Coordinates of C-alpha atoms in Angstrom, one line a residue:
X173 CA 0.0 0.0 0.0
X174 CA 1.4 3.4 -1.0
X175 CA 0.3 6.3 1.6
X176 CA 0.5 9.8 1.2
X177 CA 0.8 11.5 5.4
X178 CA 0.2 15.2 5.3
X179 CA 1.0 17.0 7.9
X180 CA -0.2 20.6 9.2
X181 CA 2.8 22.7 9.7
X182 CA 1.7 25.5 11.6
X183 CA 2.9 25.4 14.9
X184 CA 4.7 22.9 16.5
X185 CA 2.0 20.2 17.7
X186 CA 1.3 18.5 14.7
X187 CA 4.9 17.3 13.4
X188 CA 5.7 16.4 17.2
X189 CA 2.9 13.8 17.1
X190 CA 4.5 13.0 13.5
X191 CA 8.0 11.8 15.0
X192 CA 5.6 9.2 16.5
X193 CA 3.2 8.6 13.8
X194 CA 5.4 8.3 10.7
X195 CA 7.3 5.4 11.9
X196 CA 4.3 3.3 12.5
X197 CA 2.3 3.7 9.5
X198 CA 6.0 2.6 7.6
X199 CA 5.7 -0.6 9.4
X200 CA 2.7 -1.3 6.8
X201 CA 3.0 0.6 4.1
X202 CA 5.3 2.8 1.9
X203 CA 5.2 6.9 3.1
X204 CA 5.4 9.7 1.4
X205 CA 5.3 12.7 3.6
X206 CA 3.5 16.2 2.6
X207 CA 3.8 19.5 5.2
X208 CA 2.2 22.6 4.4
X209 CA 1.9 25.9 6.5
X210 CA 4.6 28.1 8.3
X211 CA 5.7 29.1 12.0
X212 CA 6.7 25.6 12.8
X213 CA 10.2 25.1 15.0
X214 CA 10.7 22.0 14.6
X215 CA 12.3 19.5 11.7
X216 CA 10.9 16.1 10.9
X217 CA 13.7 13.3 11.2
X218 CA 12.7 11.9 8.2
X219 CA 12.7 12.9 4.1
X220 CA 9.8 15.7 3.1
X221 CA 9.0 14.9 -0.6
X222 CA 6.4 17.6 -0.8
X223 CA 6.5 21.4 0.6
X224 CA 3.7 23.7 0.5
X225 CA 2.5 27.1 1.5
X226 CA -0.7 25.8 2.6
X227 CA -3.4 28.3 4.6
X228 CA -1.2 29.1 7.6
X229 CA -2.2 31.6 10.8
X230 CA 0.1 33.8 11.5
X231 CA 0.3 34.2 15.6
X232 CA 0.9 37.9 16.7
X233 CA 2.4 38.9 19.6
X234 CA -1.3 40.2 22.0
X235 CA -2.6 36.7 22.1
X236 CA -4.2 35.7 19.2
X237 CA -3.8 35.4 15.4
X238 CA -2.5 38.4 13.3
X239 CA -5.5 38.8 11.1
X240 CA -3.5 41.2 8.7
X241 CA -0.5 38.9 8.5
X242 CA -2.3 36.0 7.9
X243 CA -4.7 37.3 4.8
X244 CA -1.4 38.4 3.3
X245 CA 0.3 34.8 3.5
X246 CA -2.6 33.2 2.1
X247 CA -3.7 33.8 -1.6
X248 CA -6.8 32.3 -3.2
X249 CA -4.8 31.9 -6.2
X250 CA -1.7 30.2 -5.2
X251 CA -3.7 27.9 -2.6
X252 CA -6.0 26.9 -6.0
X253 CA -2.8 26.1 -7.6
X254 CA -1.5 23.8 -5.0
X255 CA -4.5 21.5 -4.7
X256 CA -4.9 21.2 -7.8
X257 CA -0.8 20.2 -8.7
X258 CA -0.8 17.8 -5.6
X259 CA -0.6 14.6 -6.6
X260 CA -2.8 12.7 -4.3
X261 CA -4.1 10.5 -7.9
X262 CA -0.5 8.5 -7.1
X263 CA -1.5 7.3 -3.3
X264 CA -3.8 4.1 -2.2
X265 CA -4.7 6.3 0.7
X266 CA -3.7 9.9 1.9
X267 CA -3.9 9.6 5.8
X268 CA -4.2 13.8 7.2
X269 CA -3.4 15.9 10.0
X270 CA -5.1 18.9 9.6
X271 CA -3.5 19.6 6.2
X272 CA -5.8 21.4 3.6
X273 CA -4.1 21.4 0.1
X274 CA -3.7 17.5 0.4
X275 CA -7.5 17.2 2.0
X276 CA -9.5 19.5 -1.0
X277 CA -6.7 17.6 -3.8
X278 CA -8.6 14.6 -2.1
X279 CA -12.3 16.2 -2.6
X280 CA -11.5 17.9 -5.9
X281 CA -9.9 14.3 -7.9
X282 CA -12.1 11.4 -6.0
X283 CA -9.0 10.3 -3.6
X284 CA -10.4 8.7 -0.5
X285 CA -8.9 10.6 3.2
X286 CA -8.9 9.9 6.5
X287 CA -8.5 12.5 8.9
X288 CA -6.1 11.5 11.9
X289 CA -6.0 14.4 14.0
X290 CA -7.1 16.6 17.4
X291 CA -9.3 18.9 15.4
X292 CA -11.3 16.0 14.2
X293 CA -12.6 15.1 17.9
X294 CA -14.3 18.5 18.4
X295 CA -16.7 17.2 15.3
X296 CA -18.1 15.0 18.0
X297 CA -21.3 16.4 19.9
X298 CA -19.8 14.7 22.9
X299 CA -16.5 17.2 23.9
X300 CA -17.0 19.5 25.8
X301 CA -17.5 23.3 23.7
X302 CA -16.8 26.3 24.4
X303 CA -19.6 28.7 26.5
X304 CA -19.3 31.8 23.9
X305 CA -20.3 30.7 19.5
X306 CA -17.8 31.3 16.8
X307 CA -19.2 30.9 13.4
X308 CA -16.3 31.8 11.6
X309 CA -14.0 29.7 14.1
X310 CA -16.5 26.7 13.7
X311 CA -16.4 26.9 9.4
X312 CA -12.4 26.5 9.7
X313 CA -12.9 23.4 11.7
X314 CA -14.9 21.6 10.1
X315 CA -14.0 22.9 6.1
X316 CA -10.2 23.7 6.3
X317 CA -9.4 20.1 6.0
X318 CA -12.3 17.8 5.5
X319 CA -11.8 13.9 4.9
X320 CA -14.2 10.7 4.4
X321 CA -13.7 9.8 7.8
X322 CA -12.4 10.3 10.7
X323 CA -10.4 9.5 14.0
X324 CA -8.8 11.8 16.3
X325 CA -7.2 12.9 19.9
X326 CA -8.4 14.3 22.8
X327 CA -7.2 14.5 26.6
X328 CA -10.0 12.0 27.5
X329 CA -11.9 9.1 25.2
X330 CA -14.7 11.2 24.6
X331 CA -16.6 8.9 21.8
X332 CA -15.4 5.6 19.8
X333 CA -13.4 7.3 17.4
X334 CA -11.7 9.0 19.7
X335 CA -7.8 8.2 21.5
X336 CA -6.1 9.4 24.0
X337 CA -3.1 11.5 23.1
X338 CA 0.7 10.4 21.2
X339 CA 3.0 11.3 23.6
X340 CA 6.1 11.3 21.8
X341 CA 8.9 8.8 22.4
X342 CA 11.3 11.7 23.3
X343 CA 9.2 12.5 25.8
X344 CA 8.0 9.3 27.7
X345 CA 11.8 8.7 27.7
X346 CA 12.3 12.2 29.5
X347 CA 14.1 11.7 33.1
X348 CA 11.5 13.2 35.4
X349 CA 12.5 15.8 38.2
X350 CA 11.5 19.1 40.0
X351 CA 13.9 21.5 39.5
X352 CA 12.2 24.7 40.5
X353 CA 11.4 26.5 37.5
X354 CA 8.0 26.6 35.2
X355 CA 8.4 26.4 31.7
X356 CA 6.4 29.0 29.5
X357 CA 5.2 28.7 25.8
X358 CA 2.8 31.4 24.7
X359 CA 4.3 31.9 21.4
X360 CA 0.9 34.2 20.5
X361 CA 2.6 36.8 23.3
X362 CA 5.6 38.7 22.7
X363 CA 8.8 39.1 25.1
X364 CA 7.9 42.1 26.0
X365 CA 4.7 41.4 27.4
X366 CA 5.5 37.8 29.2
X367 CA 8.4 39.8 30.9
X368 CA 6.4 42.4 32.5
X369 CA 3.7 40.3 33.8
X370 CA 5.8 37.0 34.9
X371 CA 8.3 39.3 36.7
X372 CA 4.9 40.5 39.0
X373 CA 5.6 36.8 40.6
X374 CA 8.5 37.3 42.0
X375 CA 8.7 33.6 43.9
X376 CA 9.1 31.8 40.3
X377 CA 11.8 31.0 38.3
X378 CA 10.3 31.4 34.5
X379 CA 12.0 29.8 31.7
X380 CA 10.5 30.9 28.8
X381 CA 10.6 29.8 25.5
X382 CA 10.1 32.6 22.9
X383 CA 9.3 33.1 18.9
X384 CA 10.3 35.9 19.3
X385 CA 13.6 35.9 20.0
X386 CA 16.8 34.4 18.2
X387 CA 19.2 35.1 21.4
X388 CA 19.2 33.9 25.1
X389 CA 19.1 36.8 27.5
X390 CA 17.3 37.1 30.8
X391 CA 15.3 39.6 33.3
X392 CA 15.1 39.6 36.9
X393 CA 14.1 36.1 37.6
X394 CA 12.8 35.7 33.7
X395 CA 14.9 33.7 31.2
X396 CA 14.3 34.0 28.1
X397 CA 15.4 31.7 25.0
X398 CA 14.5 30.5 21.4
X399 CA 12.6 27.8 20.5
X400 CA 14.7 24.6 20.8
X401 CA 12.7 21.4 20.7
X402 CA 15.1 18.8 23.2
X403 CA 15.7 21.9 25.6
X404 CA 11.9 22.6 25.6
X405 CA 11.5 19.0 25.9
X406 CA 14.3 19.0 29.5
X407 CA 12.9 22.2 30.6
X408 CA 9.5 20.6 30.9
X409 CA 10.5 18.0 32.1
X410 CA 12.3 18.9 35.0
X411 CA 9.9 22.0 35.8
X412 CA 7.8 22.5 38.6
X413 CA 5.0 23.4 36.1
X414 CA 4.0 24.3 32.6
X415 CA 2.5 27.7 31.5
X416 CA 0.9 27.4 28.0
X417 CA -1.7 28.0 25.5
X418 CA -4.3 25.7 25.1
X419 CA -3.3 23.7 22.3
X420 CA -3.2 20.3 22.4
X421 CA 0.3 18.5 22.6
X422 CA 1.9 21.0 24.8
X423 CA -0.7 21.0 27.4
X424 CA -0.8 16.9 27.0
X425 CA 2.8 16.2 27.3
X426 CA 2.7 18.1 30.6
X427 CA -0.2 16.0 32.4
X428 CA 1.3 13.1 31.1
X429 CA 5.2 14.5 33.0
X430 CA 3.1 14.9 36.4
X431 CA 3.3 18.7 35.8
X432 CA 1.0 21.5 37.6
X433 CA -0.8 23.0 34.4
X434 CA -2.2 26.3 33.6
X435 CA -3.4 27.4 30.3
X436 CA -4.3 30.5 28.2
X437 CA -6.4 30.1 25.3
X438 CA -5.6 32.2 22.1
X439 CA -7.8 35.1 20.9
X440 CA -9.3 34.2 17.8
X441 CA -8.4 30.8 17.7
X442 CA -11.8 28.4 18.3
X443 CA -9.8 25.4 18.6
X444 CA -8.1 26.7 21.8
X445 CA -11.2 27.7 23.4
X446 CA -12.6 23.8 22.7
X447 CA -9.2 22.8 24.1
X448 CA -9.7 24.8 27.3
X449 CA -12.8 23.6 27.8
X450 CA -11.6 19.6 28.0
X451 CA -8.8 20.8 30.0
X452 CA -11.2 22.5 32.7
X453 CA -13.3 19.5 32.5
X454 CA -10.2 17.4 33.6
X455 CA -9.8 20.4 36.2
X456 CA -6.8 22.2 34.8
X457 CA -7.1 26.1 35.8
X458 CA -7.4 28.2 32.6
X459 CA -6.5 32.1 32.3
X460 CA -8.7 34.2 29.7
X461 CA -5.7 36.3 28.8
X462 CA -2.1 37.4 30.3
X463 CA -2.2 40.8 32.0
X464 CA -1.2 42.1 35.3
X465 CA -4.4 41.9 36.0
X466 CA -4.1 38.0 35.8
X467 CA -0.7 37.8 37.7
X468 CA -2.5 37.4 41.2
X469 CA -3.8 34.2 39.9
X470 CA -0.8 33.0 38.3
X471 CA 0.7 33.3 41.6
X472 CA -2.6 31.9 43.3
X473 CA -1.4 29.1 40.9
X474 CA 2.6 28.8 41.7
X475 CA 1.5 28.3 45.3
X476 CA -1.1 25.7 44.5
X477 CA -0.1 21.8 44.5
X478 CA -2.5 21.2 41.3
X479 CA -1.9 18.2 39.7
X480 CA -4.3 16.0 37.4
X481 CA -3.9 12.0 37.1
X482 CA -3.7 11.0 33.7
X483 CA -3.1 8.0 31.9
X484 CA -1.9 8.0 28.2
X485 CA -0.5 4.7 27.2
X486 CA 1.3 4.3 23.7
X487 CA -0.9 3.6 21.6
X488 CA 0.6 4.7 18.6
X489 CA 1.1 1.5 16.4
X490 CA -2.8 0.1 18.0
X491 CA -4.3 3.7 16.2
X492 CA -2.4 3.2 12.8
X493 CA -3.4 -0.6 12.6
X494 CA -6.8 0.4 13.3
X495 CA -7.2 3.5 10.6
X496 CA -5.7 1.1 8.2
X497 CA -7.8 -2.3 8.9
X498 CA -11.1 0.6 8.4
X499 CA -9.8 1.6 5.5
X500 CA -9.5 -1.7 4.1
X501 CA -12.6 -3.0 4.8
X502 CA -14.6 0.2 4.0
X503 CA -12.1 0.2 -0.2
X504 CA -15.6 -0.8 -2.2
X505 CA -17.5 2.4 -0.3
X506 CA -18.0 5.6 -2.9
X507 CA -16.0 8.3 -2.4
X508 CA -17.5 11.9 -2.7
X509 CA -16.3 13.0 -6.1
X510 CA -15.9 16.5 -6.8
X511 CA -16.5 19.4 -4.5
X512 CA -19.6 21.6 -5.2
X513 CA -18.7 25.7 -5.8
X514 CA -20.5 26.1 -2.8
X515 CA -18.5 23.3 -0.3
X516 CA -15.2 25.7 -2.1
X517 CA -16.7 28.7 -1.3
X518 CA -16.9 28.1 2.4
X519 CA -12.9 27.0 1.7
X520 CA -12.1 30.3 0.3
X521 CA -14.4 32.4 3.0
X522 CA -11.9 30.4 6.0

């Protein structure tokens, strides 16, 4: 069997969950990996045959998603051209994480996809959802990358299709300790604006890991350094806790590591707000923005002894066998053909 793994490259969570992923599905079948999107730090360990643009969000430095930046790195025109040049046609079966180009090649030319991803789960009516409605955050979920079917992640095993997070080898090898410090990634936050509210807790050693920067440097009791995936990785796991946004591997790797939690949602992204919702429901505090406004709770929060009991065994090569025996069974059931102009409408509108 000759698969086709497309990967979302914006940000850092999907292609950590790749590391995992890739070697298991090339245990039964030959891989050909695709990555679209920008603002990821972190390189696969394994060949990239095909590079896109993709529809990427660009993360500002006030919380959320630079609007402005991201309309100008996405063009209608260019993402057109890249669906329609990617070569899905060549593949048994295109197995994708969130990646668009590779998802409406699929729709457009008659290619049966499966969606293997977090994004997926928040289809399901049982997650929990966010108290406030965003219709334009809600499109991009469920049209940015649609599939034939799908399974997916979440922190709990909310409904059948459903599994508990890949933790990354790297990381279940980690040795665990408790060396003081909390690690920070709010890479929608610039280092400006971490340094003036974390230095308002002044009991707390903050090792921050920053976008934003392409030097070390530190103030007062707040260290900041680029993004480097294995210091990240020793950082967290020798912290006394993890300060985050509410994505999804992040926040998952540090309730597996035994780590107090607290997370921050990003402005305008719905995902987030979904994500902070099943972390609250597992009983993980969870900021609505960093200001020093928030800093009494952050320290409320260093002086708390929160923890939350998880259990996330490695599953990885159990998931791939089972996305691949479905796929097999289900190879005589229709595909939807072409897209209709309104289904690529909706795809230009997100």
């Amino acid at each position: 069997m000759k698969i086709l793994y497309a990967i979302q490259g914006t940000g850092n969570g999907h292609l950590s969950r790749a590391k995992d992923v890739i070697p298991a599905l090339m245990k039964r079948a030959q891989v050909d990996i695709l990555i679209s999107g920008v603002q990821a730090d972190i390189d696969l360990p394994f060949p990239v045959k095909y590079k896109y643009k993709g529809l990427s969000f660009i993360f500002g430095k006030s919380g959320g998603v630079d609007m402005m930046a991201t309309y100008k790195a996405n063009r209608v025109r260019r993402v057109w051209n890249e669906i329609k040049s990617c070569p899905v046609k060549d593949y048994d079966l295109v197995i994708n994480d969130f990646e668009p180009i590779s998802a409406w090649a699929c729709r457009l030319k008659g290619v049966k996809c499966i969606g293997l991803s977090h994004q997926s789960a928040l289809r399901s009516k049982k997650v929990p959802v966010p108290t406030h409605s965003d219709p334009m955050g809600w499109a991009v979920l469920k049209f940015y990358a649609p599939c034939n079917s799908y399974y997916s992640f979440h922190f709990r095993k909310y409904d059948d299709q459903i599994f508990t997070p890949i933790i990354r080898t790297e990381i279940r090898e980690q040795e665990m300790s408790d060396e003081g410090h909390y690690t920070v990634y709010l890479p929608a936050y610039g280092d400006k604006k971490l340094i003036k509210v974390l230095s308002e807790v002044k009991n707390a050693e903050w090792q921050v890991f920053s976008k934003h920067t392409k030097e070390a440097y530190e103030v007062g009791n707040v260290k900041i350094e680029p993004i480097h995936a294995e210091r990240f990785s020793k950082s967290m796991a020798s912290a006394t806790g993890v300060l985050c946004g509410a994505g999804f591997e992040t926040p998952a790797e540090a309730l597996y590591l035994n780590k107090k939690l607290l997370v921050i949602p990003m402005k305008r992204q719905y995902e987030q707000h979904f994500n902070a919702e099943g972390l609250k429901d597992l009983g993980v505090p969870v900021l609505k923005k960093l200001n020093k406004k928030n800093a009494k709770n952050i320290k409320k929060w260093v002086k708390s002894d929160q923890h939350v009991p998880v259990h996330y065994p490695d599953e990885t090569q159990f998931i791939i066998d089972k996305v691949l025996e479905a796929h097999i069974q289900s190879e005589l059931t229709p595909v939807v053909t072409k897209p209709s102009f309104f289904s690529f409408l909706k795809l230009k509108l997100s």
